């Protein structure tokens, strides 16, 4: 198990203990342990034989060490298993609904012995919840709305969650005899911002007719993968299973000669495949997951690789991120596909936080991690004072922080550290720090963190005022969305893009897999309106820099090239590109 999975067990145990009405100190100890494990920079599994190192982790005592031994040795924790037997596992799903905390769930369980989503929804629709202590008709309606919102997003998973599961399965299968390669397909390969089912394709000698023993070993390894709640199907060339948390995994086993055709078919999207099959038919071919074949005599002319299939159809190979039937086939036929931006093109990340506010690492540690990514520059952009929950800085602290950043910058070799701020855009569009302090910054990222429920017109005016202040260089995570948790707020994107272009403000694509904001659709709109993009991780720890890859996928889905992204520029060119134009109109009154 990786750290996130171990932390999940601790979090769930804490929630179940709270439902059970256990001692608050015990509950907090599991939550502290979960936070410690989740944030730890090393995989705990690699420390299983070094218990002193584990005990040195803040939040991990001898009791938690015993629980970790349980997890390392058996793949589960006894207390967690016992609590799941005592209470319905569906109660954990209820915790995802706004208004349904552990105490409320316990209240409903004690009163009605109901602990599942459908049952609670039925009680709420019958008006029975409002009769319970601390609940009202208003809270009942909030629960119903939360359940409705949850139904819309259930069955979807964040990119990093899907990728992590795929990597674990790939690593598990790679060691088996006869497995040549295992590759993700479907929406994960296309880089969709959220993923439904996980599709994995396996090929090698194990998938040929005369290697049934190797094939059986692969199938057995799949169906014994930790965390399986149900094996849905088990055949000679496909295994389907359901994992704890709800994700369905389909593993397909393919002979090498049809691997390319299967990769193309199972990568999708559906409409891309439909258009490709129509093109094949016009050329006298049929196309399916087994290969591209002539209609007249069924002779297969391409199947082993995707490249040969596209080439036989008169097309350049189309990157998976573009396969959404949005003009990519026509562009490939004309040899006009763009050279998409890659992570290697980036020269820096200019949105990161430190222990000065809500980050986990120091200025130096963040800079060293950015240097390890071979970045030429990075920026430290801690929060301003309005975001009190993050220990945001006022003018005086911000100036002192700039001084410390400059000191570390002088001490470190191989990377330039820019002094910046993530400055709150307040409800009226003013900025959270004084102009004099903002003028001291190398880069100012302006973000909305409050009053998300403003009407679209008011939100647009708010953002326009900030852009027109002449102090912003980057508009951070423009829609403020959190994937699978909350929709973004509404505003006039075209008006914001026009103003951003006029006042030389870049729009951020926030690469954190919980945000991926701007979306691929909105990135294309911004590009069409001449706005430059900056891609950042919004890193709160050194490991967060590794999340850049998820944002790059979105930029590629939006057809963006290196020239569309400002932080692909060398340092001097980047600083020149974000420089404010003379004679800006100033803030709105």
XYZ file of C-alpha atoms in Angstrom:
589
model
C 0.000 0.000 0.000
C 1.133 3.543 -0.668
C 0.960 6.302 1.942
C -2.335 7.649 0.668
C -4.035 4.263 1.021
C -2.671 3.805 4.549
C -3.829 7.312 5.453
C -7.262 6.475 4.049
C -7.562 3.527 6.454
C -6.676 5.799 9.378
C -9.111 8.495 8.232
C -11.915 5.955 7.835
C -11.131 4.473 11.247
C -11.367 7.935 12.830
C -14.717 8.574 11.124
C -16.103 5.202 12.194
C -14.904 5.748 15.770
C -16.701 9.090 15.788
C -19.872 7.430 14.518
C -19.440 4.932 17.360
C -19.191 7.783 19.887
C -15.680 6.838 20.984
C -13.294 9.023 22.974
C -12.386 12.239 21.132
C -8.680 11.910 21.993
C -8.547 8.487 20.333
C -10.327 9.821 17.268
C -7.877 12.734 16.979
C -4.923 10.367 17.264
C -6.045 8.493 14.131
C -6.629 11.721 12.235
C -3.191 13.038 13.229
C -1.631 9.768 12.127
C -3.494 9.921 8.815
C -2.266 13.458 8.164
C 1.300 12.491 9.092
C 1.326 9.439 6.825
C -0.237 11.328 3.914
C 2.345 14.119 4.134
C 5.415 11.922 4.739
C 7.989 12.169 1.938
C 8.966 8.462 1.951
C 6.755 5.433 1.277
C 6.081 3.890 4.693
C 6.262 0.448 3.153
C 9.972 1.037 2.528
C 10.424 1.656 6.282
C 8.607 -1.429 7.523
C 11.859 -2.937 8.840
C 13.033 0.347 10.375
C 10.566 0.966 13.171
C 12.721 3.669 14.748
C 12.369 5.714 11.555
C 8.595 5.226 11.623
C 8.379 6.282 15.286
C 10.326 9.434 14.383
C 7.407 10.568 12.225
C 5.378 13.181 14.159
C 1.961 11.729 14.973
C 3.098 8.103 14.946
C 3.438 6.488 18.389
C 3.707 2.890 19.519
C -0.038 2.300 19.139
C -0.029 3.478 15.531
C 3.127 1.503 14.863
C 1.229 -1.656 15.875
C -1.526 -0.713 13.428
C 1.056 -0.162 10.707
C 2.543 -3.604 11.378
C -0.954 -4.998 10.879
C -1.285 -3.209 7.543
C 2.198 -4.219 6.353
C 1.715 -7.886 7.244
C -1.938 -8.445 6.364
C -2.913 -5.632 4.024
C -5.587 -4.443 6.474
C -6.004 -3.127 10.018
C -7.914 -5.171 12.579
C -9.763 -2.257 14.193
C -10.763 -0.880 10.803
C -12.095 -4.303 9.768
C -14.025 -4.703 13.041
C -15.626 -1.273 12.705
C -16.687 -2.026 9.136
C -18.364 -5.210 10.414
C -20.091 -3.306 13.211
C -21.318 -0.504 10.997
C -22.372 -0.619 7.387
C -19.477 0.234 5.009
C -21.968 2.466 3.185
C -21.699 4.891 6.110
C -18.339 5.963 4.705
C -20.104 7.006 1.520
C -22.524 9.088 3.599
C -19.581 11.096 4.923
C -19.082 12.492 1.413
C -22.429 14.317 1.629
C -22.429 17.919 2.949
C -24.421 18.060 6.171
C -23.776 14.417 7.041
C -20.911 14.373 9.521
C -20.137 11.416 11.782
C -22.351 12.680 14.608
C -25.342 13.186 12.298
C -24.847 9.758 10.748
C -24.718 8.229 14.243
C -27.909 10.085 15.134
C -29.699 8.708 12.056
C -28.380 5.207 12.751
C -29.554 5.244 16.372
C -33.009 6.524 15.404
C -33.742 4.538 12.249
C -30.983 1.886 11.820
C -30.373 3.394 8.377
C -26.777 3.761 7.181
C -26.862 3.933 3.394
C -27.350 6.716 0.862
C -30.685 5.524 -0.533
C -32.115 5.025 2.946
C -31.084 8.484 4.178
C -32.459 10.091 1.012
C -35.775 8.308 1.577
C -35.921 9.558 5.173
C -35.150 13.117 4.081
C -37.809 13.095 1.367
C -40.324 11.859 3.939
C -39.392 14.766 6.231
C -38.232 12.442 9.004
C -34.738 13.847 9.511
C -35.883 17.258 10.664
C -37.497 15.632 13.686
C -34.071 14.625 15.025
C -32.106 16.797 17.477
C -29.938 19.517 15.838
C -31.598 18.957 12.437
C -34.132 21.207 10.746
C -36.078 21.454 7.505
C -33.241 23.594 6.123
C -30.578 21.033 7.013
C -32.773 18.307 5.529
C -32.902 20.195 2.212
C -29.128 20.695 2.333
C -28.691 16.928 2.728
C -31.017 16.250 -0.221
C -29.096 18.703 -2.402
C -25.805 17.134 -1.335
C -27.083 13.684 -2.276
C -28.282 14.961 -5.677
C -24.889 16.560 -6.358
C -23.126 13.379 -5.282
C -25.178 11.273 -7.697
C -23.915 13.470 -10.538
C -20.250 12.852 -9.758
C -20.293 9.346 -8.274
C -18.477 6.806 -10.370
C -15.794 9.338 -11.331
C -12.275 9.468 -9.891
C -9.449 11.978 -9.931
C -6.623 11.451 -12.399
C -4.009 10.836 -9.724
C -6.193 8.214 -8.032
C -6.675 6.325 -11.297
C -3.012 6.627 -12.244
C -1.844 5.373 -8.847
C -4.041 2.266 -9.129
C -2.847 1.682 -12.676
C 0.793 1.919 -11.586
C 0.236 -0.572 -8.770
C -1.347 -3.096 -11.120
C 1.311 -2.535 -13.779
C 4.074 -3.078 -11.208
C 2.333 -6.231 -9.963
C 2.028 -7.715 -13.453
C 5.452 -6.630 -14.748
C 7.214 -9.246 -12.621
C 5.209 -12.138 -14.100
C 6.684 -14.413 -16.790
C 5.378 -13.730 -20.263
C 4.165 -10.167 -19.637
C 5.839 -7.792 -22.101
C 3.937 -4.626 -21.256
C 0.837 -3.352 -19.505
C -0.603 -0.021 -20.639
C -3.508 2.126 -19.459
C -6.117 2.967 -22.075
C -9.473 4.738 -21.911
C -10.000 8.141 -20.349
C -6.849 7.860 -18.222
C -4.673 7.644 -21.323
C -6.585 10.510 -22.921
C -5.992 12.606 -19.823
C -9.625 13.342 -19.035
C -9.863 15.467 -15.887
C -11.732 12.656 -14.133
C -11.820 8.947 -14.887
C -14.634 6.387 -14.783
C -13.519 2.801 -15.343
C -9.822 1.950 -15.482
C -8.822 0.047 -18.645
C -5.510 -1.840 -18.741
C -4.166 -3.754 -21.729
C -1.667 -6.585 -21.206
C 0.360 -8.249 -23.924
C 3.258 -10.648 -24.262
C 3.971 -14.349 -24.586
C 1.465 -15.014 -21.798
C -1.343 -14.031 -24.158
C -0.525 -16.510 -26.911
C -2.432 -19.765 -27.305
C 0.422 -21.991 -26.156
C 1.132 -20.211 -22.849
C -1.964 -21.062 -20.850
C 0.018 -21.506 -17.598
C 1.452 -18.001 -17.854
C -1.969 -16.615 -18.755
C -3.512 -18.292 -15.707
C -0.822 -16.761 -13.514
C -1.627 -13.285 -14.830
C -5.355 -13.758 -14.256
C -4.743 -15.068 -10.741
C -2.519 -12.088 -9.953
C -5.247 -9.692 -11.093
C -8.077 -11.307 -9.119
C -5.985 -11.363 -5.914
C -5.052 -7.671 -6.116
C -5.520 -6.063 -2.652
C -8.697 -4.055 -2.167
C -10.993 -6.026 -4.475
C -14.582 -6.100 -3.292
C -16.008 -8.084 -6.218
C -14.775 -9.972 -9.284
C -17.317 -9.044 -11.957
C -16.001 -11.240 -14.780
C -13.167 -13.696 -15.290
C -12.478 -15.049 -18.753
C -9.530 -16.110 -20.882
C -8.825 -12.614 -22.216
C -10.592 -10.235 -19.816
C -10.910 -9.761 -16.074
C -13.258 -7.166 -14.569
C -13.296 -6.279 -10.906
C -14.563 -3.683 -8.467
C -12.194 -2.097 -5.951
C -12.853 -0.640 -2.544
C -13.877 2.936 -3.257
C -16.002 1.907 -6.245
C -13.637 1.962 -9.214
C -14.144 -0.753 -11.826
C -10.991 -2.147 -13.445
C -11.058 -3.996 -16.770
C -7.874 -5.894 -17.645
C -7.677 -7.205 -21.215
C -5.058 -9.734 -22.318
C -4.025 -9.436 -25.956
C -1.617 -11.157 -28.340
C 1.147 -8.844 -29.583
C -0.136 -8.875 -33.165
C -3.383 -7.074 -32.225
C -2.058 -4.861 -29.448
C -1.992 -1.627 -31.477
C -5.551 -2.058 -32.711
C -6.755 -2.752 -29.190
C -4.876 0.272 -27.844
C -6.530 2.491 -30.435
C -9.976 1.007 -29.838
C -9.975 1.004 -26.049
C -8.340 4.422 -25.750
C -11.338 6.002 -27.467
C -13.073 8.363 -27.319
C -16.254 6.804 -28.674
C -16.882 9.590 -31.194
C -13.251 9.605 -32.328
C -13.532 5.869 -32.995
C -16.828 6.285 -34.851
C -15.281 8.895 -37.154
C -12.206 6.729 -37.673
C -14.338 3.703 -38.587
C -16.320 5.798 -41.045
C -13.090 6.913 -42.682
C -11.938 3.297 -42.845
C -15.154 2.224 -44.575
C -14.778 4.952 -47.204
C -11.312 3.587 -47.936
C -12.566 0.004 -48.211
C -11.539 -1.184 -44.751
C -13.134 -2.284 -41.508
C -11.631 -1.240 -38.196
C -12.145 -2.878 -34.807
C -10.136 -3.883 -31.729
C -8.465 -6.723 -33.679
C -7.117 -4.717 -36.590
C -7.649 -2.763 -39.794
C -8.757 -5.204 -42.517
C -9.890 -5.050 -46.133
C -13.646 -5.307 -46.571
C -13.433 -7.601 -49.617
C -11.191 -10.381 -48.302
C -10.779 -9.608 -44.549
C -7.002 -9.394 -44.911
C -5.575 -7.568 -41.897
C -3.251 -4.807 -43.087
C -2.456 -3.126 -39.741
C -2.885 -4.171 -36.127
C 0.380 -4.367 -34.164
C 0.833 -0.620 -33.560
C -1.383 2.445 -33.517
C 1.003 4.282 -35.813
C 0.560 1.804 -38.658
C -3.224 1.923 -38.325
C -3.360 5.721 -38.579
C -0.808 5.673 -41.385
C -2.860 3.145 -43.387
C -5.827 5.500 -43.056
C -3.806 8.376 -44.484
C -3.393 10.104 -41.123
C -0.590 11.244 -38.917
C -0.576 9.493 -35.551
C -2.916 11.407 -33.249
C -1.840 11.933 -29.620
C -4.342 10.295 -27.242
C -5.192 13.619 -25.557
C -6.639 14.945 -28.834
C -8.909 11.993 -29.586
C -12.231 13.678 -28.815
C -13.546 14.193 -32.377
C -12.855 17.910 -32.214
C -11.108 18.301 -35.578
C -8.107 16.109 -34.888
C -8.840 13.650 -37.730
C -9.132 16.448 -40.285
C -5.904 18.038 -38.985
C -4.100 14.682 -39.117
C -5.215 14.174 -42.730
C -3.728 17.572 -43.649
C -0.569 17.023 -41.577
C -1.548 20.037 -39.467
C -1.601 18.602 -35.949
C 0.121 20.946 -33.492
C 3.336 20.060 -31.696
C 1.825 19.849 -28.236
C 3.497 21.212 -25.134
C 5.315 18.714 -22.933
C 6.480 18.781 -19.323
C 10.081 18.937 -20.571
C 9.295 22.306 -22.160
C 8.721 23.970 -18.774
C 11.375 26.242 -17.269
C 9.661 26.937 -13.945
C 6.700 26.732 -11.585
C 5.553 30.099 -10.227
C 2.860 29.229 -7.653
C 4.064 27.494 -4.490
C 3.609 27.773 -0.723
C 5.885 27.310 2.279
C 5.614 26.923 6.035
C 5.176 30.695 6.218
C 1.483 30.049 5.505
C -0.035 26.625 4.799
C 2.824 24.805 3.067
C 4.780 21.893 4.540
C 8.314 22.831 3.501
C 10.702 25.747 3.806
C 11.741 28.198 1.088
C 15.021 26.350 0.618
C 13.385 22.917 0.483
C 10.876 24.077 -2.132
C 13.633 25.656 -4.210
C 15.794 22.531 -4.020
C 12.855 20.390 -5.130
C 12.194 22.729 -8.060
C 15.876 22.574 -8.997
C 15.690 18.776 -8.910
C 12.939 19.073 -11.543
C 15.573 20.912 -13.636
C 13.626 24.141 -13.483
C 15.479 27.361 -14.179
C 13.278 29.342 -11.793
C 10.506 28.981 -9.254
C 8.361 31.404 -7.271
C 7.318 31.366 -3.630
C 3.762 32.711 -3.470
C 2.388 32.324 0.028
C -1.098 33.521 0.963
C -2.206 37.010 1.930
C -3.997 37.836 5.178
C -7.640 37.454 4.079
C -7.233 33.678 3.996
C -6.952 33.436 7.774
C -7.217 29.630 7.839
C -3.887 29.448 6.014
C -2.089 31.908 8.327
C -2.010 34.431 5.490
C 0.409 37.375 5.637
C -0.258 41.060 6.205
C 1.922 43.802 4.683
C 4.595 43.632 7.365
C 4.980 39.850 7.250
C 4.932 39.873 3.452
C 7.841 42.328 3.309
C 9.820 40.248 5.785
C 9.037 37.130 3.731
C 10.310 38.813 0.559
C 13.575 39.533 2.394
C 13.949 35.885 3.427
C 13.217 34.683 -0.124
C 15.907 37.023 -1.483
C 18.392 35.734 1.104
C 17.759 32.090 0.141
C 17.968 33.053 -3.520
C 21.474 34.450 -2.949
C 22.530 31.285 -1.146
C 21.307 28.645 -3.616
C 22.965 27.788 -6.924
C 21.348 26.480 -10.069
C 17.923 28.090 -9.774
C 16.436 31.579 -9.379
C 13.799 32.039 -6.660
C 11.228 34.719 -7.425
C 9.530 36.510 -4.545
C 5.784 36.461 -5.000
C 2.392 36.280 -3.351
C -0.941 34.587 -3.895
C -3.017 37.649 -3.109
C -6.700 37.316 -2.368
C -9.121 39.114 -4.667
C -11.586 40.479 -2.144
C -15.354 40.558 -2.578
C -15.283 44.012 -4.178
C -12.335 43.227 -6.461
C -9.714 45.048 -4.415
C -6.513 43.256 -3.526
C -5.619 42.030 -0.065
C -2.262 43.803 0.282
C -1.189 47.403 -0.260
C 0.063 48.541 -3.654
C 3.466 49.341 -2.193
C 3.985 45.779 -0.996
C 2.691 44.272 -4.239
C 5.136 46.457 -6.165
C 7.986 44.747 -4.286
C 6.949 41.347 -5.646
C 8.474 39.701 -8.709
C 5.146 38.027 -9.418
C 1.626 38.480 -8.066
C -0.907 35.655 -8.461
C -4.409 36.932 -7.720
C -7.027 34.387 -6.669
C -10.626 34.274 -5.478
C -10.972 32.287 -2.254
C -14.260 33.577 -0.830
C -17.810 34.701 -1.685
C -18.157 32.067 -4.408
C -21.927 32.599 -4.517
C -21.768 36.079 -6.037
C -23.956 36.431 -9.175
C -22.009 36.063 -12.462
C -22.192 39.793 -13.216
C -20.827 40.711 -9.789
C -18.100 38.060 -9.949
C -17.084 39.326 -13.401
C -16.857 42.914 -12.155
C -14.850 41.737 -9.163
C -12.315 39.936 -11.330
C -12.156 42.762 -13.873
C -11.312 45.273 -11.153
C -8.457 43.072 -9.959
C -7.105 42.607 -13.490
C -7.336 46.342 -14.207
C -5.457 47.225 -11.007
C -2.170 46.866 -12.831
C -0.804 44.737 -9.974
C -1.665 41.199 -11.117
C 0.599 39.102 -13.279
C -1.420 35.869 -13.106
C -5.095 35.129 -12.402
C -4.923 32.006 -10.232
C -7.245 28.969 -10.626
C -9.805 31.211 -12.388
C -13.010 29.226 -11.713
C -12.176 28.142 -8.156
C -13.514 24.658 -8.737
C -12.631 21.502 -6.810
C -13.214 18.427 -8.941
C -15.804 15.985 -7.586
C -16.410 18.377 -4.669
C -17.703 21.701 -5.943
C -18.424 23.395 -9.248
C -16.627 26.592 -10.119
C -18.273 29.978 -9.738
C -19.744 31.651 -12.819
C -18.402 34.708 -14.634
C -18.018 36.111 -18.144
C -14.916 34.288 -19.364
C -14.769 36.210 -22.652
C -14.761 39.569 -20.842
C -12.088 38.373 -18.433
C -9.928 37.097 -21.308
C -10.263 40.396 -23.188
C -9.218 42.328 -20.079
C -6.384 39.905 -19.316
C -4.960 40.314 -22.819
C -5.237 44.115 -22.617
C -3.563 44.356 -19.201
C -1.000 41.602 -19.806
C -2.352 39.219 -17.185
C -1.823 35.510 -17.800
C -4.468 32.969 -16.819
C -3.275 30.103 -14.676
C -3.907 26.480 -15.359
C -3.689 24.962 -11.897
C -2.239 21.474 -12.349
C -3.336 20.142 -8.968
C -5.495 17.093 -9.873
C -8.174 18.343 -7.461
C -8.513 21.523 -9.539
C -7.239 21.261 -13.159
C -8.529 24.798 -13.581
C -8.832 26.112 -16.318
C -10.538 23.139 -17.969
C -9.414 22.009 -21.415
C -12.469 23.667 -23.004
C -11.785 26.990 -21.289
C -8.092 26.769 -22.146
C -9.053 26.603 -25.824
C -11.291 29.640 -25.383
C -8.488 31.573 -23.694
C -6.065 30.657 -26.461
C -8.546 31.706 -29.152
C -8.832 35.114 -27.465
C -5.071 35.619 -27.412
C -4.484 35.065 -23.685
C -1.270 33.496 -22.489
C -1.307 30.631 -20.009
C 0.908 29.924 -17.016
C 0.787 26.362 -15.674
C 1.540 25.846 -11.974
C 1.147 23.106 -9.402
C 0.072 25.380 -6.513
C 2.562 23.242 -4.581
C 2.109 22.991 -0.809
C 4.925 20.464 -0.422
C 7.995 19.408 -2.363
C 6.214 16.317 -3.689
C 3.450 18.464 -5.201
C 5.795 19.552 -7.989
C 5.332 16.053 -9.413
C 1.656 16.854 -10.102
C 2.584 19.074 -13.042
C 2.018 16.128 -15.401
C -1.744 16.176 -14.772
C -1.973 19.793 -15.853
C 0.176 19.178 -18.913
C -2.379 16.591 -20.028
C -5.084 19.270 -19.918
C -2.977 21.721 -21.913
C -2.403 19.044 -24.525
C -6.127 18.258 -24.620
C -6.649 21.959 -25.340
C -4.229 21.794 -28.314
C -1.747 24.118 -26.592
C 1.820 24.380 -27.828
C 5.005 25.513 -26.138
C 4.428 29.016 -27.482
C 1.081 29.323 -25.668
C 2.614 28.819 -22.205
C 4.664 31.590 -20.613
C 6.671 29.485 -18.194
C 8.258 27.595 -21.051
C 10.319 30.768 -21.537
C 13.808 31.295 -20.115
C 13.868 33.441 -16.979
C 14.660 36.830 -18.556
C 12.079 36.293 -21.298
C 9.503 35.163 -18.736
C 10.027 38.268 -16.584
C 9.773 40.464 -19.657
C 6.596 38.664 -20.755
C 4.788 39.330 -17.446
C 5.995 42.914 -17.163
C 3.130 45.363 -16.755
C 2.464 47.701 -19.708
C 2.974 51.399 -19.114
C -0.068 53.603 -18.722
C -2.454 50.953 -17.396
C -5.905 52.263 -16.576
C -5.583 51.626 -12.823
C -8.107 50.124 -10.470
C -11.839 50.576 -10.875
C -13.438 53.002 -8.496
